Amino acid sequence: MAADCIKTIPSPMPHHDQKDDQKPLIFDASVLSYQSNIPDQFIWPENEKPCVNVPDLPVPLVDLGGFLSGDPVAAMEASRIVGEACQKHGFFLVISHGVDAELIADAHRYMDKFFELPLGEKQKAQRKLGQHWGYSSSFTGRFSSKLPWKETLSFRYSVEKNSVGIVQDYFINTMGDKFKQYGRVYQDYCDAMSKLSLGIMELLAMSLGVGRTHFREVFEENDSIMRLNYYPPCQKPEWTLGTGPHCDPTSLTILHQDQVGGLQVFVDNEWRSIAPNFQAFVVNIGDTFMALSNGRHKSCLHRAVVNSQIPRKSLAFFLCPKEDKVVTPPTELVDTLNPRIYPDFTWPMLLEFTQKHYRADMNTLQAFTNWVQQRKLCADI
């Protein structure tokens, strides 16, 4: 009964309807980047195509220097700026973040090297259907329309004691011993991102008026995702998108852009661009943290556009809670005037929902809430 009930939940996840006698679409950037026309699967509907001359968004700049050095006044000011940004659109920049500049440069250098590899070499790490990690040339295995003009490499990061060196092991086991240095660089980079994200969690807690260490403790044993993004040139950039409009389902995203613009955020009913700043990380709230804050802090719709001349690359660290950690807001954020908005859940539940039932967009969290509630209702029948 419950299984039948769950199947009735409406979902915008398109089915991949590749016919048996058709070859699967392969996104080979070395070929497609130079074609004057692009496959229909990459052409987006008129109402979702990118805009021309998008104005810049004045993103709040948060200097973490004083906070990281233990200055309480600087910490309060940083938390104030973060809080104001998260109540409006959930995006802010951090500088003086303590992450080694050489490590950031190495992470970009090895990203360049990976995406410059021949397609067959990259496909050694091919992401298989149903898996969350690996190399993906667009999402040709998952979707059959509105495909993103990009390649990605995603891998797991965990701070659990039995996961020491998990990133390095991934590269060696997947790509071979000659990729050992890749693993070392991205292991160190993920360690730095995890440390930075825990500091940001303290600022988020302060901005919400809860115990300073509350969210830090939630994520100290994080089980997160690291992703390398490559957006090759497209001769019809006005027809497609590098990444479609969505809110991140994760908790916190820490993004480092190269010098090529392309990140856009939907604010006040219009698309705005976030200009590249190599000295800063772009930070944004995801749906999981929106639920943790009981809706006080917002996840925001954003997308990536492409251009016809220069490839764009970015490094994205997605902070996620440990798989058995229950996502529930602190008691300070729930009262008679502010009742619970979202049900308790675990990150694997939301991840499953976005992988199997729903293509992430601006309504993911509400759709997930409805799905959880209907699943519980069906289980009680």
CSV table of C-alpha atoms in Angstrom, one decimal:
chain,number,residue,atom,x,y,z
A,1,MET,CA,0.0,0.0,0.0
A,2,ALA,CA,2.7,2.5,1.0
A,3,ALA,CA,4.8,1.8,-2.1
A,4,ASP,CA,1.8,2.3,-4.3
A,5,CYS,CA,1.0,5.6,-2.5
A,6,ILE,CA,4.6,7.0,-3.0
A,7,LYS,CA,4.5,6.3,-6.7
A,8,THR,CA,1.6,8.8,-7.0
A,9,ILE,CA,3.7,11.7,-5.8
A,10,PRO,CA,4.1,14.1,-8.8
A,11,SER,CA,7.6,14.7,-9.9
A,12,PRO,CA,9.3,16.9,-12.5
A,13,MET,CA,12.2,14.5,-12.9
A,14,PRO,CA,12.2,13.7,-16.6
A,15,HIS,CA,12.6,10.2,-17.7
A,16,HIS,CA,15.6,9.3,-20.0
A,17,ASP,CA,13.8,7.9,-23.0
A,18,GLN,CA,16.8,6.9,-25.1
A,19,LYS,CA,15.7,4.3,-27.7
A,20,ASP,CA,17.6,1.0,-27.8
A,21,ASP,CA,18.7,1.6,-31.4
A,22,GLN,CA,20.1,5.1,-30.7
A,23,LYS,CA,23.6,5.7,-29.6
A,24,PRO,CA,23.7,7.6,-26.2
A,25,LEU,CA,24.6,11.2,-26.5
A,26,ILE,CA,28.2,11.9,-25.6
A,27,PHE,CA,29.2,15.4,-24.5
A,28,ASP,CA,32.7,15.8,-25.9
A,29,ALA,CA,33.8,19.4,-25.3
A,30,SER,CA,36.8,19.0,-27.7
A,31,VAL,CA,34.2,18.6,-30.6
A,32,LEU,CA,31.1,20.4,-29.5
A,33,SER,CA,32.8,23.6,-28.4
A,34,TYR,CA,33.5,24.4,-32.1
A,35,GLN,CA,30.2,23.4,-33.7
A,36,SER,CA,28.0,26.3,-34.9
A,37,ASN,CA,24.9,24.4,-33.9
A,38,ILE,CA,24.3,22.4,-30.8
A,39,PRO,CA,22.3,19.3,-30.1
A,40,ASP,CA,18.6,19.9,-29.3
A,41,GLN,CA,19.1,18.3,-25.9
A,42,PHE,CA,21.1,21.4,-24.8
A,43,ILE,CA,18.7,24.0,-26.0
A,44,TRP,CA,16.7,25.5,-23.1
A,45,PRO,CA,13.1,26.8,-23.3
A,46,GLU,CA,12.7,30.5,-24.3
A,47,ASN,CA,11.7,31.5,-20.8
A,48,GLU,CA,14.8,29.9,-19.2
A,49,LYS,CA,17.4,31.0,-21.7
A,50,PRO,CA,20.2,33.4,-20.4
A,51,CYS,CA,19.7,37.1,-20.4
A,52,VAL,CA,22.0,39.6,-22.1
A,53,ASN,CA,23.7,42.4,-20.1
A,54,VAL,CA,22.9,41.1,-16.6
A,55,PRO,CA,23.7,43.7,-13.9
A,56,ASP,CA,26.2,42.9,-11.1
A,57,LEU,CA,24.9,41.9,-7.7
A,58,PRO,CA,26.6,43.9,-4.9
A,59,VAL,CA,27.4,40.9,-2.8
A,60,PRO,CA,28.3,41.6,0.8
A,61,LEU,CA,32.0,41.2,1.5
A,62,VAL,CA,32.9,39.5,4.9
A,63,ASP,CA,36.4,40.0,6.2
A,64,LEU,CA,37.2,36.9,8.3
A,65,GLY,CA,40.6,38.1,9.5
A,66,GLY,CA,39.4,39.5,12.9
A,67,PHE,CA,37.0,36.7,13.5
A,68,LEU,CA,39.7,34.0,12.9
A,69,SER,CA,42.1,35.9,15.2
A,70,GLY,CA,39.6,35.8,18.0
A,71,ASP,CA,38.4,39.4,18.0
A,72,PRO,CA,34.9,39.4,19.4
A,73,VAL,CA,33.9,42.8,17.9
A,74,ALA,CA,35.0,41.6,14.5
A,75,ALA,CA,33.1,38.4,14.9
A,76,MET,CA,29.9,40.2,15.8
A,77,GLU,CA,30.3,42.5,12.7
A,78,ALA,CA,30.9,39.5,10.4
A,79,SER,CA,27.9,37.7,11.8
A,80,ARG,CA,25.7,40.8,11.2
A,81,ILE,CA,26.8,41.0,7.6
A,82,VAL,CA,26.3,37.3,7.1
A,83,GLY,CA,22.9,37.4,8.7
A,84,GLU,CA,21.6,40.3,6.6
A,85,ALA,CA,22.8,38.5,3.4
A,86,CYS,CA,21.2,35.2,4.4
A,87,GLN,CA,17.8,36.8,5.1
A,88,LYS,CA,17.8,38.4,1.7
A,89,HIS,CA,19.4,36.0,-0.8
A,90,GLY,CA,21.9,33.7,1.0
A,91,PHE,CA,25.0,34.8,-0.9
A,92,PHE,CA,28.1,36.5,0.4
A,93,LEU,CA,31.9,36.7,-0.2
A,94,VAL,CA,34.6,35.9,2.3
A,95,ILE,CA,38.1,37.3,2.3
A,96,SER,CA,41.1,36.9,4.7
A,97,HIS,CA,39.8,33.4,5.0
A,98,GLY,CA,43.0,31.7,6.0
A,99,VAL,CA,43.2,29.3,3.0
A,100,ASP,CA,46.6,29.1,1.5
A,101,ALA,CA,46.8,30.9,-1.8
A,102,GLU,CA,49.2,28.3,-3.2
A,103,LEU,CA,46.8,25.5,-2.3
A,104,ILE,CA,44.0,27.3,-4.2
A,105,ALA,CA,46.3,27.8,-7.2
A,106,ASP,CA,47.2,24.1,-7.1
A,107,ALA,CA,43.5,23.1,-7.0
A,108,HIS,CA,42.9,25.2,-10.1
A,109,ARG,CA,46.0,23.9,-11.9
A,110,TYR,CA,45.1,20.2,-11.3
A,111,MET,CA,41.5,21.0,-12.4
A,112,ASP,CA,42.8,22.4,-15.6
A,113,LYS,CA,45.0,19.3,-16.1
A,114,PHE,CA,42.1,16.9,-15.5
A,115,PHE,CA,39.7,18.5,-17.9
A,116,GLU,CA,42.4,18.8,-20.6
A,117,LEU,CA,42.7,15.0,-20.6
A,118,PRO,CA,41.3,13.0,-23.5
A,119,LEU,CA,37.6,12.0,-23.0
A,120,GLY,CA,38.5,8.3,-22.7
A,121,GLU,CA,40.9,9.1,-19.9
A,122,LYS,CA,38.4,11.1,-18.0
A,123,GLN,CA,35.8,8.4,-18.4
A,124,LYS,CA,37.9,6.1,-16.2
A,125,ALA,CA,36.1,8.0,-13.4
A,126,GLN,CA,32.7,7.9,-15.2
A,127,ARG,CA,29.8,8.4,-12.9
A,128,LYS,CA,27.4,5.5,-13.1
A,129,LEU,CA,23.7,5.8,-13.0
A,130,GLY,CA,22.5,5.9,-9.4
A,131,GLN,CA,26.0,7.0,-8.0
A,132,HIS,CA,26.8,10.3,-6.6
A,133,TRP,CA,30.5,10.5,-7.4
A,134,GLY,CA,32.6,10.5,-10.6
A,135,TYR,CA,33.0,12.2,-13.9
A,136,SER,CA,30.0,13.4,-15.8
A,137,SER,CA,30.0,14.9,-19.3
A,138,SER,CA,26.8,16.9,-18.9
A,139,PHE,CA,24.0,14.8,-17.4
A,140,THR,CA,23.4,12.7,-20.5
A,141,GLY,CA,22.9,9.6,-18.4
A,142,ARG,CA,20.2,11.1,-16.2
A,143,PHE,CA,18.2,13.6,-18.4
A,144,SER,CA,17.2,13.8,-22.0
A,145,SER,CA,16.4,17.5,-22.2
A,146,LYS,CA,17.6,20.9,-20.8
A,147,LEU,CA,21.1,19.4,-20.5
A,148,PRO,CA,23.8,21.6,-18.9
A,149,TRP,CA,26.8,22.7,-21.0
A,150,LYS,CA,29.4,21.4,-18.6
A,151,GLU,CA,31.6,18.6,-17.4
A,152,THR,CA,32.1,17.8,-13.7
A,153,LEU,CA,34.2,15.6,-11.5
A,154,SER,CA,32.6,14.9,-8.1
A,155,PHE,CA,34.0,13.0,-5.1
A,156,ARG,CA,33.2,12.3,-1.5
A,157,TYR,CA,35.0,14.0,1.5
A,158,SER,CA,34.5,12.8,5.1
A,159,VAL,CA,36.2,13.7,8.4
A,160,GLU,CA,35.3,10.3,10.0
A,161,LYS,CA,38.3,8.6,11.5
A,162,ASN,CA,38.0,5.6,9.1
A,163,SER,CA,38.0,8.0,6.1
A,164,VAL,CA,41.4,9.6,6.5
A,165,GLY,CA,42.8,10.1,3.0
A,166,ILE,CA,39.5,9.3,1.4
A,167,VAL,CA,40.0,11.8,-1.5
A,168,GLN,CA,43.5,10.6,-2.2
A,169,ASP,CA,42.4,7.0,-2.2
A,170,TYR,CA,39.6,7.9,-4.6
A,171,PHE,CA,42.0,9.3,-7.3
A,172,ILE,CA,44.4,6.4,-7.0
A,173,ASN,CA,41.7,3.7,-7.0
A,174,THR,CA,39.7,5.3,-9.8
A,175,MET,CA,42.4,6.9,-12.1
A,176,GLY,CA,45.6,5.1,-11.1
A,177,ASP,CA,48.8,5.8,-9.3
A,178,LYS,CA,49.8,8.6,-11.6
A,179,PHE,CA,46.9,10.7,-10.2
A,180,LYS,CA,48.3,10.4,-6.6
A,181,GLN,CA,49.3,14.1,-6.6
A,182,TYR,CA,45.7,15.1,-7.6
A,183,GLY,CA,44.5,13.2,-4.6
A,184,ARG,CA,47.0,14.9,-2.3
A,185,VAL,CA,46.0,18.4,-3.5
A,186,TYR,CA,42.3,17.8,-3.3
A,187,GLN,CA,42.6,16.1,0.1
A,188,ASP,CA,44.3,19.2,1.5
A,189,TYR,CA,41.8,21.5,-0.3
A,190,CYS,CA,38.8,19.6,1.2
A,191,ASP,CA,40.4,19.7,4.6
A,192,ALA,CA,40.8,23.5,4.3
A,193,MET,CA,37.2,23.9,3.0
A,194,SER,CA,35.8,21.8,5.9
A,195,LYS,CA,37.7,24.0,8.4
A,196,LEU,CA,36.5,27.2,6.8
A,197,SER,CA,32.9,26.0,6.7
A,198,LEU,CA,32.9,25.2,10.4
A,199,GLY,CA,34.0,28.8,11.1
A,200,ILE,CA,31.2,30.1,8.9
A,201,MET,CA,28.8,27.9,10.8
A,202,GLU,CA,29.8,29.8,14.0
A,203,LEU,CA,28.9,33.1,12.2
A,204,LEU,CA,25.6,31.7,11.0
A,205,ALA,CA,24.7,30.6,14.6
A,206,MET,CA,25.6,34.0,16.0
A,207,SER,CA,23.5,35.7,13.3
A,208,LEU,CA,20.5,33.6,14.3
A,209,GLY,CA,20.9,34.1,18.0
A,210,VAL,CA,21.6,30.5,18.9
A,211,GLY,CA,24.6,29.0,20.7
A,212,ARG,CA,27.8,29.9,18.8
A,213,THR,CA,28.9,26.3,18.5
A,214,HIS,CA,25.5,24.8,17.8
A,215,PHE,CA,25.9,24.4,14.0
A,216,ARG,CA,29.6,23.8,14.2
A,217,GLU,CA,28.8,20.7,16.3
A,218,VAL,CA,26.2,19.6,13.7
A,219,PHE,CA,28.9,19.6,10.9
A,220,GLU,CA,32.1,18.6,12.8
A,221,GLU,CA,31.7,15.1,11.4
A,222,ASN,CA,30.6,16.3,8.0
A,223,ASP,CA,30.3,13.9,5.0
A,224,SER,CA,30.5,16.3,2.1
A,225,ILE,CA,30.9,16.6,-1.7
A,226,MET,CA,33.7,18.2,-3.7
A,227,ARG,CA,33.1,19.1,-7.3
A,228,LEU,CA,35.2,20.4,-10.1
A,229,ASN,CA,33.2,22.3,-12.7
A,230,TYR,CA,34.3,22.9,-16.3
A,231,TYR,CA,32.1,25.0,-18.7
A,232,PRO,CA,33.6,24.8,-22.2
A,233,PRO,CA,32.9,27.5,-24.8
A,234,CYS,CA,29.7,27.2,-26.8
A,235,GLN,CA,29.1,28.8,-30.1
A,236,LYS,CA,25.4,29.4,-29.2
A,237,PRO,CA,25.7,30.6,-25.6
A,238,GLU,CA,22.4,32.3,-25.8
A,239,TRP,CA,20.6,28.9,-26.4
A,240,THR,CA,21.9,27.0,-23.4
A,241,LEU,CA,23.0,27.1,-19.8
A,242,GLY,CA,26.1,25.8,-18.0
A,243,THR,CA,24.0,24.9,-15.0
A,244,GLY,CA,20.2,25.4,-14.9
A,245,PRO,CA,18.3,27.4,-12.3
A,246,HIS,CA,18.4,25.7,-8.9
A,247,CYS,CA,18.8,26.0,-5.2
A,248,ASP,CA,21.6,23.9,-3.7
A,249,PRO,CA,20.0,21.0,-1.8
A,250,THR,CA,23.1,20.8,0.5
A,251,SER,CA,23.8,22.9,3.6
A,252,LEU,CA,26.5,25.3,2.6
A,253,THR,CA,28.4,25.9,-0.7
A,254,ILE,CA,31.9,27.4,-0.8
A,255,LEU,CA,32.8,28.3,-4.4
A,256,HIS,CA,36.0,29.5,-5.9
A,257,GLN,CA,35.7,31.0,-9.3
A,258,ASP,CA,38.3,31.5,-11.9
A,259,GLN,CA,38.5,35.0,-13.6
A,260,VAL,CA,35.8,34.2,-16.1
A,261,GLY,CA,32.3,35.4,-15.1
A,262,GLY,CA,29.2,33.2,-15.4
A,263,LEU,CA,27.6,32.8,-11.9
A,264,GLN,CA,24.1,34.5,-11.8
A,265,VAL,CA,21.7,34.8,-8.9
A,266,PHE,CA,18.0,35.5,-9.0
A,267,VAL,CA,17.3,38.5,-6.7
A,268,ASP,CA,14.3,40.8,-6.6
A,269,ASN,CA,12.8,39.1,-9.6
A,270,GLU,CA,15.8,39.6,-11.9
A,271,TRP,CA,19.0,37.8,-12.7
A,272,ARG,CA,22.1,39.4,-11.3
A,273,SER,CA,25.8,38.5,-11.9
A,274,ILE,CA,28.4,37.8,-9.2
A,275,ALA,CA,31.7,39.1,-10.6
A,276,PRO,CA,34.8,36.9,-10.2
A,277,ASN,CA,37.1,37.7,-7.3
A,278,PHE,CA,40.1,35.4,-7.1
A,279,GLN,CA,40.9,36.6,-3.6
A,280,ALA,CA,37.5,35.6,-2.3
A,281,PHE,CA,35.2,32.6,-1.9
A,282,VAL,CA,31.6,32.8,-2.8
A,283,VAL,CA,29.4,31.3,0.0
A,284,ASN,CA,25.8,30.5,-0.3
A,285,ILE,CA,23.2,28.8,1.9
A,286,GLY,CA,21.6,25.5,0.7
A,287,ASP,CA,18.2,24.0,1.3
A,288,THR,CA,19.4,21.8,4.2
A,289,PHE,CA,20.6,24.8,6.2
A,290,MET,CA,17.4,26.6,5.3
A,291,ALA,CA,15.6,23.8,7.0
A,292,LEU,CA,18.1,23.9,10.0
A,293,SER,CA,17.3,27.6,10.4
A,294,ASN,CA,13.5,26.9,10.2
A,295,GLY,CA,13.3,29.1,7.1
A,296,ARG,CA,15.0,32.1,8.7
A,297,HIS,CA,18.0,32.0,6.3
A,298,LYS,CA,17.3,31.5,2.6
A,299,SER,CA,18.7,29.3,-0.1
A,300,CYS,CA,18.6,31.2,-3.4
A,301,LEU,CA,18.0,30.4,-7.0
A,302,HIS,CA,21.2,30.6,-9.1
A,303,ARG,CA,22.6,29.3,-12.4
A,304,ALA,CA,25.7,29.4,-14.6
A,305,VAL,CA,25.9,30.8,-18.1
A,306,VAL,CA,28.5,30.1,-20.7
A,307,ASN,CA,30.3,32.1,-23.4
A,308,SER,CA,31.6,31.5,-27.0
A,309,GLN,CA,35.3,32.1,-26.4
A,310,ILE,CA,36.7,31.2,-23.0
A,311,PRO,CA,36.2,28.1,-20.8
A,312,ARG,CA,35.1,28.8,-17.2
A,313,LYS,CA,36.1,26.6,-14.3
A,314,SER,CA,35.2,26.6,-10.6
A,315,LEU,CA,35.8,24.6,-7.4
A,316,ALA,CA,32.7,23.8,-5.3
A,317,PHE,CA,32.7,22.4,-1.8
A,318,PHE,CA,29.2,21.3,-0.7
A,319,LEU,CA,29.0,20.9,3.1
A,320,CYS,CA,26.7,18.1,4.2
A,321,PRO,CA,25.9,16.6,7.6
A,322,LYS,CA,26.9,13.1,8.5
A,323,GLU,CA,24.4,10.6,7.0
A,324,ASP,CA,22.8,9.7,10.4
A,325,LYS,CA,22.5,13.3,11.6
A,326,VAL,CA,18.9,14.4,11.9
A,327,VAL,CA,18.3,17.8,10.3
A,328,THR,CA,16.2,19.7,12.9
A,329,PRO,CA,16.2,23.3,13.9
A,330,PRO,CA,17.5,24.4,17.4
A,331,THR,CA,14.7,25.1,19.9
A,332,GLU,CA,15.5,28.8,20.0
A,333,LEU,CA,14.2,29.1,16.4
A,334,VAL,CA,10.8,27.4,17.0
A,335,ASP,CA,8.0,29.0,19.0
A,336,THR,CA,4.3,29.8,18.7
A,337,LEU,CA,5.0,32.7,16.3
A,338,ASN,CA,7.5,30.6,14.3
A,339,PRO,CA,6.2,27.0,14.1
A,340,ARG,CA,8.2,24.3,12.4
A,341,ILE,CA,8.1,24.7,8.6
A,342,TYR,CA,10.0,21.5,7.6
A,343,PRO,CA,9.9,17.9,8.9
A,344,ASP,CA,12.9,16.2,10.4
A,345,PHE,CA,15.0,14.4,7.8
A,346,THR,CA,18.5,13.1,7.1
A,347,TRP,CA,20.8,14.3,4.3
A,348,PRO,CA,20.6,10.9,2.5
A,349,MET,CA,16.8,11.3,2.3
A,350,LEU,CA,17.1,14.6,0.5
A,351,LEU,CA,19.9,13.4,-1.7
A,352,GLU,CA,17.8,10.4,-2.8
A,353,PHE,CA,14.9,12.7,-3.5
A,354,THR,CA,17.0,14.9,-5.8
A,355,GLN,CA,18.7,12.0,-7.5
A,356,LYS,CA,15.7,9.8,-8.1
A,357,HIS,CA,12.5,11.8,-7.8
A,358,TYR,CA,13.1,15.5,-8.4
A,359,ARG,CA,15.4,17.6,-10.5
A,360,ALA,CA,16.6,20.3,-8.2
A,361,ASP,CA,15.1,23.7,-8.7
A,362,MET,CA,13.8,26.6,-6.6
A,363,ASN,CA,11.0,24.5,-5.1
A,364,THR,CA,13.0,21.5,-4.1
A,365,LEU,CA,12.7,21.9,-0.3
A,366,GLN,CA,8.9,22.4,-0.4
A,367,ALA,CA,8.5,19.4,-2.8
A,368,PHE,CA,10.7,17.3,-0.6
A,369,THR,CA,8.6,18.3,2.5
A,370,ASN,CA,5.5,17.2,0.7
A,371,TRP,CA,7.2,14.0,-0.3
A,372,VAL,CA,8.3,13.2,3.2
A,373,GLN,CA,4.9,14.0,4.7
A,374,GLN,CA,3.1,11.9,2.1
A,375,ARG,CA,5.5,9.0,2.6
A,376,LYS,CA,4.8,9.1,6.3
A,377,LEU,CA,1.1,9.2,5.7
A,378,CYS,CA,1.3,6.2,3.4
A,379,ALA,CA,3.4,4.3,6.0
A,380,ASP,CA,0.7,4.9,8.6
A,381,ILE,CA,-2.0,3.5,6.4
